[in-house]
Short mmCIF file of C-alpha atoms in Angstrom, two decimals:
data_model
loop_
_atom_site.label_atom_id
_atom_site.label_comp_id
_atom_site.label_asym_id
_atom_site.label_seq_id
_atom_site.Cartn_x
_atom_site.Cartn_y
_atom_site.Cartn_z
CA MET A 13 3.64 -23.10 27.81
CA THR A 14 4.80 -19.65 26.63
CA GLN A 15 6.15 -19.75 23.12
CA THR A 16 8.70 -17.48 21.51
CA ALA A 17 7.48 -14.91 18.99
CA ILE A 18 10.82 -13.24 18.18
CA LYS A 19 14.28 -14.54 18.99
CA ILE A 20 17.36 -12.48 18.19
CA LYS A 21 20.72 -14.18 18.50
CA SER A 22 24.12 -12.46 18.15
CA LEU A 23 22.66 -9.85 15.82
CA SER A 24 25.01 -7.33 14.27
CA LYS A 25 24.22 -4.78 11.64
CA SER A 26 26.50 -2.41 9.82
CA PHE A 27 25.81 -0.04 6.97
CA TYR A 28 28.14 0.89 4.20
CA THR A 29 28.66 4.65 3.98
CA SER A 30 31.11 5.33 1.16
CA GLN A 31 29.82 6.91 -2.02
CA ASN A 32 32.67 5.35 -3.97
CA THR A 33 31.15 2.71 -6.25
CA LEU A 34 34.37 0.76 -6.80
CA ARG A 35 35.05 0.54 -3.06
CA PHE A 36 31.45 -0.46 -2.55
CA LEU A 37 31.76 -3.28 -5.09
CA MET A 38 34.94 -4.54 -3.43
CA ASP A 39 33.29 -4.38 -0.02
CA ARG A 40 30.15 -6.23 -1.00
CA PHE A 41 31.36 -8.81 -3.43
CA LEU A 42 34.98 -9.61 -2.55
CA PRO A 43 36.31 -11.59 0.43
CA SER A 44 36.76 -9.70 3.73
CA ARG A 45 40.55 -9.21 3.34
CA PHE A 46 39.87 -6.78 0.46
CA GLN A 47 37.27 -4.78 2.42
CA ASN A 48 37.80 -1.32 3.87
CA LYS A 49 36.53 -1.27 7.45
CA LYS A 50 36.46 2.55 7.57
CA ASP A 51 33.56 2.62 5.13
CA LYS A 52 31.21 0.95 7.61
CA VAL A 53 28.99 2.26 10.38
CA GLN A 54 28.23 -0.33 13.02
CA VAL A 55 24.62 0.10 14.21
CA PHE A 56 24.40 -2.99 16.45
CA GLU A 57 26.87 -5.48 17.72
CA ASP A 58 26.01 -8.83 19.24
CA ILE A 59 22.42 -8.16 20.27
CA ASN A 60 20.46 -10.97 21.95
CA PHE A 61 16.88 -11.03 23.19
CA GLU A 62 13.73 -13.08 23.10
CA ILE A 63 10.12 -11.88 23.05
CA LYS A 64 7.38 -14.25 24.15
CA LYS A 65 4.10 -14.64 22.25
CA GLY A 66 1.38 -12.23 23.33
CA SER A 67 3.68 -9.71 25.00
CA PHE A 68 3.85 -5.95 24.46
CA VAL A 69 7.41 -4.68 24.29
CA GLY A 70 8.45 -1.05 24.02
CA LEU A 71 11.62 -0.03 22.23
CA ILE A 72 13.21 3.13 23.59
CA GLY A 73 16.44 4.98 22.95
CA PRO A 74 17.74 8.32 21.75
CA ASN A 75 17.45 9.39 18.11
CA GLY A 76 19.84 7.38 15.96
CA SER A 77 20.11 4.50 18.40
CA GLY A 78 18.77 2.09 15.78
CA LYS A 79 15.15 1.52 16.89
CA THR A 80 13.72 1.74 13.37
CA THR A 81 16.63 -0.28 11.95
CA LEU A 82 15.94 -3.03 14.49
CA LEU A 83 12.26 -3.10 13.49
CA ARG A 84 13.26 -3.23 9.81
CA LEU A 85 15.58 -6.13 10.53
CA ILE A 86 12.82 -8.01 12.36
CA ALA A 87 10.44 -7.28 9.46
CA GLY A 88 12.99 -8.68 7.00
CA VAL A 89 13.39 -5.40 5.10
CA TYR A 90 17.13 -5.43 5.80
CA PRO A 91 19.22 -8.56 6.20
CA PRO A 92 21.43 -8.83 9.31
CA SER A 93 25.18 -8.47 8.80
CA ASN A 94 25.67 -11.27 11.32
CA GLY A 95 23.52 -13.32 13.64
CA LYS A 96 20.06 -14.77 13.42
CA ILE A 97 16.51 -13.44 13.64
CA GLN A 98 13.87 -16.04 14.24
CA VAL A 99 10.23 -15.01 13.88
CA ASN A 100 7.29 -17.30 14.62
CA GLY A 101 4.09 -16.00 13.04
CA LYS A 102 2.88 -13.50 10.51
CA ILE A 103 4.39 -10.02 10.89
CA VAL A 104 2.78 -6.78 9.82
CA PRO A 105 5.21 -3.88 10.07
CA PHE A 106 3.76 -0.40 10.55
CA LEU A 107 7.06 1.33 9.93
CA GLU A 108 5.52 4.17 8.01
CA LEU A 109 1.89 4.91 7.29
CA GLY A 110 0.74 5.04 3.69
CA VAL A 111 3.59 3.07 2.13
CA GLY A 112 3.23 3.18 -1.65
CA PHE A 113 0.57 5.92 -1.64
CA LYS A 114 0.38 7.58 -5.05
CA PRO A 115 -0.84 11.20 -4.97
CA ASP A 116 -2.34 10.91 -8.47
CA LEU A 117 -4.60 8.01 -7.52
CA ASN A 118 -7.89 8.39 -5.71
CA ALA A 119 -8.56 7.15 -2.17
CA ILE A 120 -10.06 3.81 -3.28
CA ASP A 121 -7.13 2.97 -5.60
CA ASN A 122 -4.70 3.84 -2.82
CA ILE A 123 -6.60 1.60 -0.38
CA PHE A 124 -6.04 -1.34 -2.73
CA LEU A 125 -2.40 -0.50 -3.40
CA ASN A 126 -1.42 0.16 0.21
CA GLY A 127 -3.53 -2.71 1.52
CA VAL A 128 -1.97 -5.26 -0.83
CA ILE A 129 1.52 -3.97 0.05
CA LEU A 130 0.65 -4.53 3.73
CA GLY A 131 -0.27 -8.13 2.91
CA MET A 132 -4.07 -7.93 2.59
CA SER A 133 -5.86 -9.58 -0.32
CA ARG A 134 -7.89 -7.62 -2.87
CA SER A 135 -11.01 -9.62 -2.05
CA PHE A 136 -10.63 -8.79 1.66
CA LEU A 137 -10.07 -5.10 0.87
CA LYS A 138 -13.21 -5.02 -1.30
CA THR A 139 -15.27 -5.95 1.75
CA LYS A 140 -13.53 -3.30 3.88
CA ILE A 141 -13.62 -0.25 1.59
CA GLU A 142 -16.65 1.35 3.26
CA GLU A 143 -15.29 0.71 6.75
CA ILE A 144 -11.87 2.18 5.89
CA LEU A 145 -13.32 5.32 4.30
CA GLU A 146 -15.77 5.74 7.18
CA PHE A 147 -13.16 5.28 9.90
CA GLY A 148 -10.74 7.66 8.18
CA GLY A 149 -13.48 10.26 7.78
CA VAL A 150 -12.87 10.52 4.03
CA LYS A 151 -16.01 8.81 2.71
CA ASP A 152 -17.11 11.91 0.77
CA PHE A 153 -13.71 12.09 -0.94
CA ALA A 154 -13.44 8.44 -2.00
CA HIS A 155 -13.04 9.30 -5.69
CA GLN A 156 -10.78 12.28 -5.20
CA GLN A 157 -7.05 12.10 -5.93
CA ILE A 158 -5.26 12.08 -2.61
CA LYS A 159 -2.94 14.89 -3.74
CA HIS A 160 -5.92 17.12 -2.93
CA PHE A 161 -6.15 15.67 0.61
CA SER A 162 -4.78 17.53 3.60
CA SER A 163 -1.89 15.79 5.37
CA GLY A 164 -4.31 14.94 8.20
CA MET A 165 -6.76 13.27 5.79
CA ARG A 166 -3.94 11.31 4.20
CA ILE A 167 -2.60 10.03 7.52
CA ARG A 168 -6.14 9.10 8.67
CA LEU A 169 -6.72 7.15 5.47
CA ALA A 170 -3.34 5.42 5.84
CA PHE A 171 -4.02 4.51 9.47
CA SER A 172 -7.50 3.20 8.63
CA ILE A 173 -6.02 0.85 6.02
CA ALA A 174 -3.17 -0.31 8.27
CA VAL A 175 -5.43 -1.31 11.17
CA GLN A 176 -7.34 -3.72 8.92
CA SER A 177 -4.38 -6.06 8.68
CA LYS A 178 -4.38 -9.17 10.83
CA ALA A 179 -1.11 -10.53 12.13
CA ASP A 180 0.52 -12.47 14.94
CA ILE A 181 3.24 -9.85 15.39
CA TYR A 182 2.91 -6.11 14.91
CA LEU A 183 5.87 -3.78 14.64
CA LEU A 184 4.78 -0.21 15.36
CA ASP A 185 7.12 2.67 14.68
CA GLU A 186 5.65 5.83 16.25
CA ILE A 187 2.18 5.24 14.87
CA MET A 188 0.08 4.48 17.96
CA ALA A 189 -1.88 7.71 17.69
CA VAL A 190 -2.17 9.93 14.65
CA GLY A 191 -4.27 12.84 13.47
CA ASP A 192 -6.15 15.42 15.49
CA ALA A 193 -7.24 14.93 19.12
CA LYS A 194 -10.56 13.29 18.16
CA PHE A 195 -9.00 10.89 15.67
CA LYS A 196 -6.10 10.22 18.04
CA GLU A 197 -8.52 8.87 20.64
CA LYS A 198 -10.41 6.85 18.02
CA SER A 199 -7.18 5.42 16.60
CA LEU A 200 -5.81 4.51 20.04
CA ASN A 201 -9.00 2.59 20.86
CA LYS A 202 -8.90 0.84 17.48
CA MET A 203 -5.25 -0.05 17.97
CA LYS A 204 -5.92 -1.40 21.46
CA SER A 205 -8.80 -3.58 20.26
CA LEU A 206 -6.61 -4.89 17.41
CA LEU A 207 -3.74 -5.61 19.76
CA SER A 208 -5.89 -7.26 22.41
CA GLN A 209 -6.20 -10.45 20.36
CA ASN A 210 -3.23 -12.32 21.85
CA CYS A 211 -0.77 -10.89 19.38
CA THR A 212 2.79 -9.78 20.00
CA VAL A 213 3.66 -6.11 19.71
CA VAL A 214 7.00 -4.34 19.48
CA MET A 215 6.53 -0.59 19.49
CA THR A 216 8.68 2.50 19.48
CA SER A 217 7.37 5.77 20.82
CA HIS A 218 8.81 9.04 22.02
CA SER A 219 5.88 9.25 24.43
CA GLU A 220 6.99 7.61 27.68
CA ASN A 221 3.34 7.56 28.81
CA GLN A 222 2.37 5.45 25.82
CA ILE A 223 5.13 2.96 26.63
CA ILE A 224 4.16 2.83 30.33
CA GLU A 225 0.43 2.46 29.54
CA ASN A 226 0.76 -0.24 26.89
CA CYS A 227 3.95 -2.24 27.40
CA GLU A 228 4.86 -5.05 29.76
CA LYS A 229 8.58 -4.88 29.03
CA VAL A 230 10.96 -2.41 27.53
CA ILE A 231 14.15 -2.67 25.49
CA TYR A 232 16.48 0.29 25.97
CA LEU A 233 18.79 0.63 22.99
CA ASN A 234 21.83 2.89 23.00
CA GLU A 235 25.32 2.96 21.46
CA GLY A 236 24.71 -0.17 19.42
CA LYS A 237 23.85 -2.34 22.41
CA ILE A 238 20.87 -3.31 24.52
CA GLN A 239 21.38 -1.35 27.73
CA PHE A 240 18.33 -2.80 29.44
CA PHE A 241 15.61 -5.38 28.81
CA GLY A 242 12.90 -5.86 31.38
CA ASP A 243 10.60 -3.87 33.65
CA VAL A 244 9.18 -0.78 31.91
CA GLU A 245 9.65 1.74 34.73
CA LYS A 246 13.22 0.64 35.47
CA GLY A 247 14.10 0.86 31.76
CA ILE A 248 12.61 4.33 31.35
CA ASP A 249 14.35 5.46 34.53
CA LEU A 250 17.71 4.32 33.18
CA TYR A 251 16.99 6.00 29.85
CA ARG A 252 16.14 9.30 31.61
CA LYS A 253 19.32 9.13 33.70
CA ASP A 254 21.43 8.58 30.57
CA LEU A 255 19.76 11.51 28.88
CA GLU A 256 20.47 13.73 31.89
CA LYS A 257 24.07 12.52 31.98
CA ASN A 258 24.47 13.57 28.36
CA GLY A 259 22.83 16.93 29.07
CA VAL A 260 19.73 16.34 26.96
CA MET B 18 15.87 -14.85 8.48
CA ALA B 19 12.66 -13.07 9.35
CA ARG B 20 10.19 -12.32 6.64
CA SER B 21 7.03 -10.31 7.22
CA ALA B 22 3.47 -10.80 6.00
CA HIS B 23 2.12 -13.39 3.61
CA TYR B 24 1.57 -11.76 0.28
CA SER B 25 -0.67 -12.73 -2.54
CA LYS B 26 1.69 -12.48 -5.48
CA LYS B 27 -1.23 -12.24 -7.90
CA ASP B 28 -2.86 -9.36 -6.01
CA LEU B 29 0.43 -7.50 -5.69
CA LEU B 30 1.11 -7.84 -9.42
CA ILE B 31 -2.43 -6.72 -10.30
CA GLU B 32 -2.10 -3.62 -8.11
CA LEU B 33 1.37 -2.69 -9.39
CA ILE B 34 0.23 -3.06 -13.01
CA ARG B 35 -3.05 -1.20 -12.40
CA THR B 36 -1.22 1.62 -10.62
CA ASN B 37 1.34 1.95 -13.39
CA PHE B 38 -1.39 2.01 -16.02
CA LYS B 39 -3.46 4.63 -14.17
CA ILE B 40 -0.53 6.90 -13.38
CA LYS B 41 0.81 6.71 -16.92
CA ASN B 42 -2.52 7.86 -18.31
CA ASN B 43 -3.38 10.28 -15.53
CA GLY B 44 -4.39 13.71 -16.86
CA SER B 45 -4.00 12.55 -20.46
CA ILE B 46 -6.83 13.19 -22.94
CA LEU B 47 -5.94 10.29 -25.23
CA GLY B 48 -4.92 8.09 -22.31
CA PHE B 49 -4.14 4.53 -23.22
CA ILE B 50 -4.27 5.28 -26.98
CA TRP B 51 -0.72 6.66 -26.55
CA VAL B 52 0.44 3.04 -26.33
CA PHE B 53 -0.30 2.89 -30.08
CA LEU B 54 0.28 6.51 -31.05
CA GLN B 55 3.90 6.70 -29.93
CA PRO B 56 5.21 3.85 -32.12
CA PHE B 57 2.83 4.91 -34.90
CA PHE B 58 4.28 8.43 -35.20
CA HIS B 59 7.79 7.03 -35.02
CA PHE B 60 6.82 4.61 -37.78
CA VAL B 61 5.37 7.37 -40.00
CA ILE B 62 8.64 9.34 -39.83
CA LEU B 63 10.82 6.31 -40.56
CA TYR B 64 8.51 5.10 -43.33
CA PHE B 65 8.53 8.36 -45.29
CA VAL B 66 12.25 8.96 -44.79
CA PHE B 67 13.24 5.49 -46.01
CA LYS B 68 10.64 5.36 -48.77
CA PHE B 69 12.15 8.60 -50.06
CA PHE B 70 15.71 7.17 -49.89
CA ARG B 71 14.73 4.05 -51.76
CA GLY B 72 13.44 6.18 -54.68
CA SER B 73 12.69 4.11 -57.76
CA ASN B 74 13.30 0.77 -56.04
CA PRO B 75 10.51 0.69 -53.47
CA ASP B 76 9.88 -2.23 -51.13
CA GLU B 77 6.13 -2.83 -51.14
CA ASN B 78 6.36 -4.37 -47.66
CA LEU B 79 8.37 -1.51 -46.15
CA ALA B 80 5.47 -0.35 -43.95
CA PRO B 81 4.75 -3.68 -42.15
CA LYS B 82 8.49 -4.42 -41.93
CA ILE B 83 9.24 -1.13 -40.16
CA MET B 84 6.17 -1.38 -37.91
CA TYR B 85 6.85 -4.95 -36.70
CA ALA B 86 10.55 -4.20 -36.28
CA LEU B 87 9.83 -1.01 -34.36
CA ILE B 88 7.45 -2.51 -31.81
CA THR B 89 9.79 -5.47 -31.29
CA PHE B 90 12.73 -3.14 -30.72
CA ASN B 91 10.62 -0.93 -28.39
CA PHE B 92 9.77 -4.01 -26.33
CA PHE B 93 13.46 -4.84 -25.90
CA ARG B 94 14.40 -1.22 -25.11
CA ASP B 95 11.54 -0.42 -22.72
CA GLY B 96 11.72 -3.85 -21.12
CA VAL B 97 15.45 -3.74 -20.39
CA ILE B 98 15.69 -0.04 -19.44
CA GLY B 99 12.46 -0.19 -17.38
CA GLY B 100 13.36 -3.51 -15.80
CA SER B 101 16.82 -2.35 -14.79
CA SER B 102 15.36 0.75 -13.08
CA ALA B 103 12.41 -1.07 -11.50
CA LEU B 104 13.92 -1.59 -8.04
CA LEU B 105 14.97 2.06 -7.85
CA LYS B 106 11.51 3.16 -8.97
CA TYR B 107 9.87 1.25 -6.13
CA SER B 108 12.57 1.93 -3.53
CA SER B 109 10.14 3.81 -1.26
CA ILE B 110 8.10 0.61 -0.87
CA ILE B 111 10.96 -1.89 -0.84
CA THR B 112 12.67 -0.17 2.09
CA LYS B 113 9.52 -0.04 4.22
CA VAL B 114 7.94 -3.47 3.96
CA TYR B 115 9.07 -6.91 2.94
CA PHE B 116 7.71 -8.74 -0.05
CA LYS B 117 9.49 -10.80 -2.66
CA ARG B 118 11.36 -8.11 -4.57
CA ILE B 119 11.40 -10.21 -7.73
CA ASN B 120 7.70 -9.34 -8.04
CA ILE B 121 8.72 -5.78 -8.97
CA ILE B 122 10.65 -7.17 -11.93
CA HIS B 123 7.72 -9.42 -12.85
CA ALA B 124 5.28 -6.50 -12.71
CA ASN B 125 7.51 -4.35 -14.90
CA LEU B 126 7.88 -7.17 -17.43
CA LEU B 127 4.12 -7.77 -17.51
CA ILE B 128 3.46 -4.06 -18.10
CA ASN B 129 5.76 -4.16 -21.13
CA ILE B 130 4.29 -7.42 -22.39
CA ILE B 131 0.78 -5.94 -22.26
CA ASP B 132 1.85 -2.87 -24.29
CA PHE B 133 3.73 -5.11 -26.73
CA LEU B 134 0.82 -7.52 -27.26
CA LEU B 135 -1.70 -4.69 -27.69
CA ASN B 136 0.52 -3.22 -30.41
CA ILE B 137 0.95 -6.61 -32.10
CA ILE B 138 -2.82 -7.22 -32.11
CA LEU B 139 -3.53 -3.77 -33.55
CA ILE B 140 -0.92 -3.79 -36.34
CA THR B 141 -1.64 -7.41 -37.26
CA THR B 142 -5.32 -6.49 -37.63
CA ILE B 143 -4.53 -3.41 -39.74
CA PHE B 144 -1.98 -5.10 -42.03
CA SER B 145 -4.22 -8.17 -42.39
CA VAL B 146 -6.95 -5.93 -43.79
CA PHE B 147 -4.44 -4.67 -46.40
CA GLY B 148 -3.31 -8.24 -47.15
CA LYS B 149 0.27 -7.64 -45.99
CA ILE B 150 0.42 -10.49 -43.47
CA ASN B 151 1.19 -14.08 -44.30
CA LEU B 152 0.64 -15.91 -41.03
CA ASN B 153 -0.57 -19.52 -41.02
CA LEU B 154 -0.73 -21.92 -38.09
CA ILE B 155 2.96 -22.92 -38.21
CA SER B 156 4.28 -19.41 -38.80
CA SER B 157 2.02 -18.08 -35.99
CA PHE B 158 3.58 -20.60 -33.61
CA TYR B 159 7.09 -19.59 -34.72
CA TYR B 160 6.18 -15.92 -34.18
CA LEU B 161 4.77 -16.74 -30.75
CA TYR B 162 7.96 -18.67 -29.95
CA ILE B 163 10.09 -15.65 -30.91
CA ILE B 164 7.94 -13.42 -28.66
CA ILE B 165 8.42 -15.83 -25.74
CA LEU B 166 12.16 -15.85 -26.46
CA ALA B 167 12.24 -12.04 -26.43
CA VAL B 168 10.37 -12.03 -23.10
CA GLY B 169 12.87 -14.48 -21.62
CA PHE B 170 15.79 -12.41 -22.91
CA VAL B 171 14.39 -9.18 -21.42
CA TYR B 172 13.53 -10.94 -18.14
CA SER B 173 16.99 -12.35 -17.51
CA LEU B 174 18.68 -9.05 -18.41
CA SER B 175 16.27 -7.14 -16.13
CA LEU B 176 17.06 -9.38 -13.17
CA VAL B 177 20.82 -8.88 -13.47
CA LEU B 178 20.81 -5.20 -14.46
CA SER B 179 18.31 -4.15 -11.77
CA ILE B 180 20.81 -5.30 -9.11
CA ILE B 181 23.83 -3.71 -10.79
CA LEU B 182 22.00 -0.41 -11.37
CA ILE B 183 21.50 0.09 -7.63
CA ILE B 184 25.27 0.26 -7.24
CA VAL B 185 26.36 1.63 -10.62
CA ARG B 186 23.81 4.34 -11.39
CA ASP B 187 25.67 5.26 -14.59
CA LEU B 188 24.22 2.09 -16.05
CA ARG B 189 20.89 3.81 -16.78
CA ASN B 190 22.56 6.35 -19.07
CA MET B 191 24.80 3.67 -20.53
CA LEU B 192 21.78 1.55 -21.43
CA LYS B 193 20.09 4.50 -23.10
CA LEU B 194 23.22 5.06 -25.20
CA ILE B 195 23.49 1.37 -26.05
CA PHE B 196 19.88 1.22 -27.19
CA GLN B 197 20.29 4.43 -29.21
CA SER B 198 23.15 2.70 -31.07
CA LEU B 199 21.28 -0.58 -31.37
CA PHE B 200 18.37 1.24 -33.01
CA TRP B 201 20.58 1.75 -36.09
CA LEU B 202 22.18 -1.70 -35.88
CA SER B 203 19.10 -3.88 -35.49
CA GLY B 204 17.73 -3.91 -39.02
CA ILE B 205 14.59 -1.91 -38.24
CA PHE B 206 14.40 -0.02 -41.52
CA TYR B 207 16.64 -2.23 -43.68
CA ASP B 208 16.92 -5.96 -44.36
CA LEU B 209 19.89 -7.77 -42.86
CA ASP B 210 20.35 -9.61 -46.20
CA SER B 211 21.12 -6.27 -47.86
CA VAL B 212 23.99 -5.50 -45.48
CA ARG B 213 27.54 -6.16 -46.74
CA TYR B 214 28.77 -9.56 -45.51
CA SER B 215 31.71 -8.16 -43.49
CA PHE B 216 29.32 -5.92 -41.50
CA ARG B 217 26.69 -8.61 -41.16
CA VAL B 218 28.84 -10.51 -38.65
CA LEU B 219 28.82 -7.46 -36.40
CA ILE B 220 25.07 -7.10 -36.70
CA TYR B 221 24.57 -10.78 -35.85
CA LEU B 222 26.44 -10.27 -32.58
CA ASN B 223 23.40 -8.26 -31.56
CA PRO B 224 20.61 -10.80 -30.88
CA ILE B 225 17.93 -8.10 -31.29
CA SER B 226 18.87 -7.84 -34.97
CA TYR B 227 18.14 -11.45 -35.87
CA VAL B 228 15.06 -11.57 -33.66
CA ILE B 229 13.73 -8.56 -35.60
CA ASP B 230 14.82 -10.09 -38.93
CA SER B 231 13.05 -13.35 -38.04
CA VAL B 232 9.89 -11.49 -37.00
CA LYS B 233 9.76 -9.54 -40.27
CA LYS B 234 10.27 -12.66 -42.38
CA ILE B 235 7.81 -14.90 -40.54
CA VAL B 236 5.02 -12.33 -40.40
CA ILE B 237 5.29 -10.91 -43.90
CA SER B 238 6.40 -13.86 -46.02
CA GLY B 239 5.80 -16.79 -43.66
CA GLU B 240 9.50 -17.71 -43.91
CA VAL B 241 11.10 -19.45 -40.93
CA ALA B 242 14.42 -17.59 -40.95
CA ASN B 243 17.57 -17.66 -38.80
CA LEU B 244 16.52 -20.97 -37.28
CA ASN B 245 20.05 -21.84 -36.13
CA LEU B 246 20.58 -18.45 -34.51
CA ILE B 247 17.16 -18.58 -32.85
CA LEU B 248 17.95 -22.03 -31.45
CA ILE B 249 21.30 -20.79 -30.10
CA LEU B 250 19.53 -17.79 -28.55
CA SER B 251 16.91 -20.15 -27.06
CA LEU B 252 19.68 -22.13 -25.40
CA ILE B 253 21.32 -18.96 -24.07
CA VAL B 254 17.98 -17.66 -22.72
CA ALA B 255 17.07 -21.03 -21.19
CA LEU B 256 20.41 -21.10 -19.38
CA SER B 257 20.47 -17.42 -18.47
CA ILE B 258 17.05 -17.30 -16.75
CA PRO B 259 17.95 -19.61 -13.83
CA ILE B 260 21.41 -18.01 -13.58
CA ALA B 261 19.87 -14.51 -13.51
CA GLN B 262 17.28 -15.61 -10.91
CA TYR B 263 20.06 -17.04 -8.76
CA PHE B 264 22.12 -13.84 -9.15
CA PHE B 265 19.06 -11.74 -8.17
CA LYS B 266 18.18 -13.84 -5.12
CA ARG B 267 21.78 -13.98 -3.94
CA ASN B 268 22.42 -10.26 -4.23
CA ILE B 269 19.11 -8.49 -3.60
CA ASP B 270 19.59 -8.49 0.19
CA LYS B 271 23.15 -7.20 -0.20
CA VAL B 272 22.12 -4.14 -2.19
CA ILE B 273 18.67 -3.32 -0.81
CA GLU B 274 19.97 -0.96 1.90
CA TYR B 275 21.63 1.20 -0.77
CA LEU B 276 18.34 2.07 -2.44
#
């Protein structure tokens, strides 16, 4: 029997945009009759979908369509304005590589900090230090402050830490392949081996090829609604047509 | 509601404290010694200024009184101001991954407790050598109780103010001004008993003042002072912690997207 990994029911999300503190306070803490509707931007309205365990789902849509916001909602970073998000299993969100990295700390200290933030234990990280430094190609710079690292070295280190985490559900926001061509290939293989263990993946990518190669289904998000959920090629086709219609 | 990853609270706290400690001392020659040097230099200035003012009527315990008062006040100030800004300080992490945000407040409180306890251990050792301390078993327990009370007070204020500060950013400057005023009104370099009675009522409205007064009396003369006020404060703190935790949990999700 196929089980549900993520179930979204009647999800709506709006953000408050006014810089006026008093209006903000009234909006957030007083009953709705005192609220000013003009101060809100509606990102989603009444979104519904269900993702089965073990499936790879791509999230596509133009810039600003709310892909990252949807991943953040699923990860629990933001609360929904309305509706329900049901998640079955442990989630690791890769919404940004190197979350919490401190430039003044060395690579090893940052491995512990970033790893713990991503949900790994210190004892687990201790056993993985060598592997992380080796994979990221920064073994000779383990005791160097990462402010002296190139941006490529930093992103390789961040990716090497992130792929150590074990989860039932991965949320990937444009991080399938990072670094130079050589590391990109290495990271893609590592990602594929990590994701081949019957876990559920929701990924965003601006590379249509990546979505076609890796995903079984696609969610096309636009204008605050799900425009399509299903076959990858049909979804991408619809997305392309909409882009052409809008002259992009 | 979805919540990602299963975090080890202990590991997260260790890493946040370690990181804070390393960054604070990064590039510094004296490093962690600054934890002691900062209050010490402040103490030296206050000591000589107020010794000079007292002239022919010196208080032989002025030095330990100022030192204990100063580190207690610094704990309140740094704890409340740091705690209220803690969510903003870690906003880049909070908006990227989910973990229990209350851990940020806990980490900040622990960082301040560590600095506070290190200072207490050092000055108690120094003043004990000079025979200026009068702590026995009972008075040590009372002192420990006052420290726990101070921690509870700072904790509950941090929980509430950290939420409010996300919306009302002026609060950070307001708190700095409040603590600048409280520095003169908390009996750091004078005894509350020497203040005119009509003003004393005002000073007693500030709980930091009688916490500091109690600390000075218990450590230096072993006197259990202000027992009624301390018991009232205990009741307020005991009630305010669960209320502050409830306020934090209820509102953290509402304000997180404004970080």
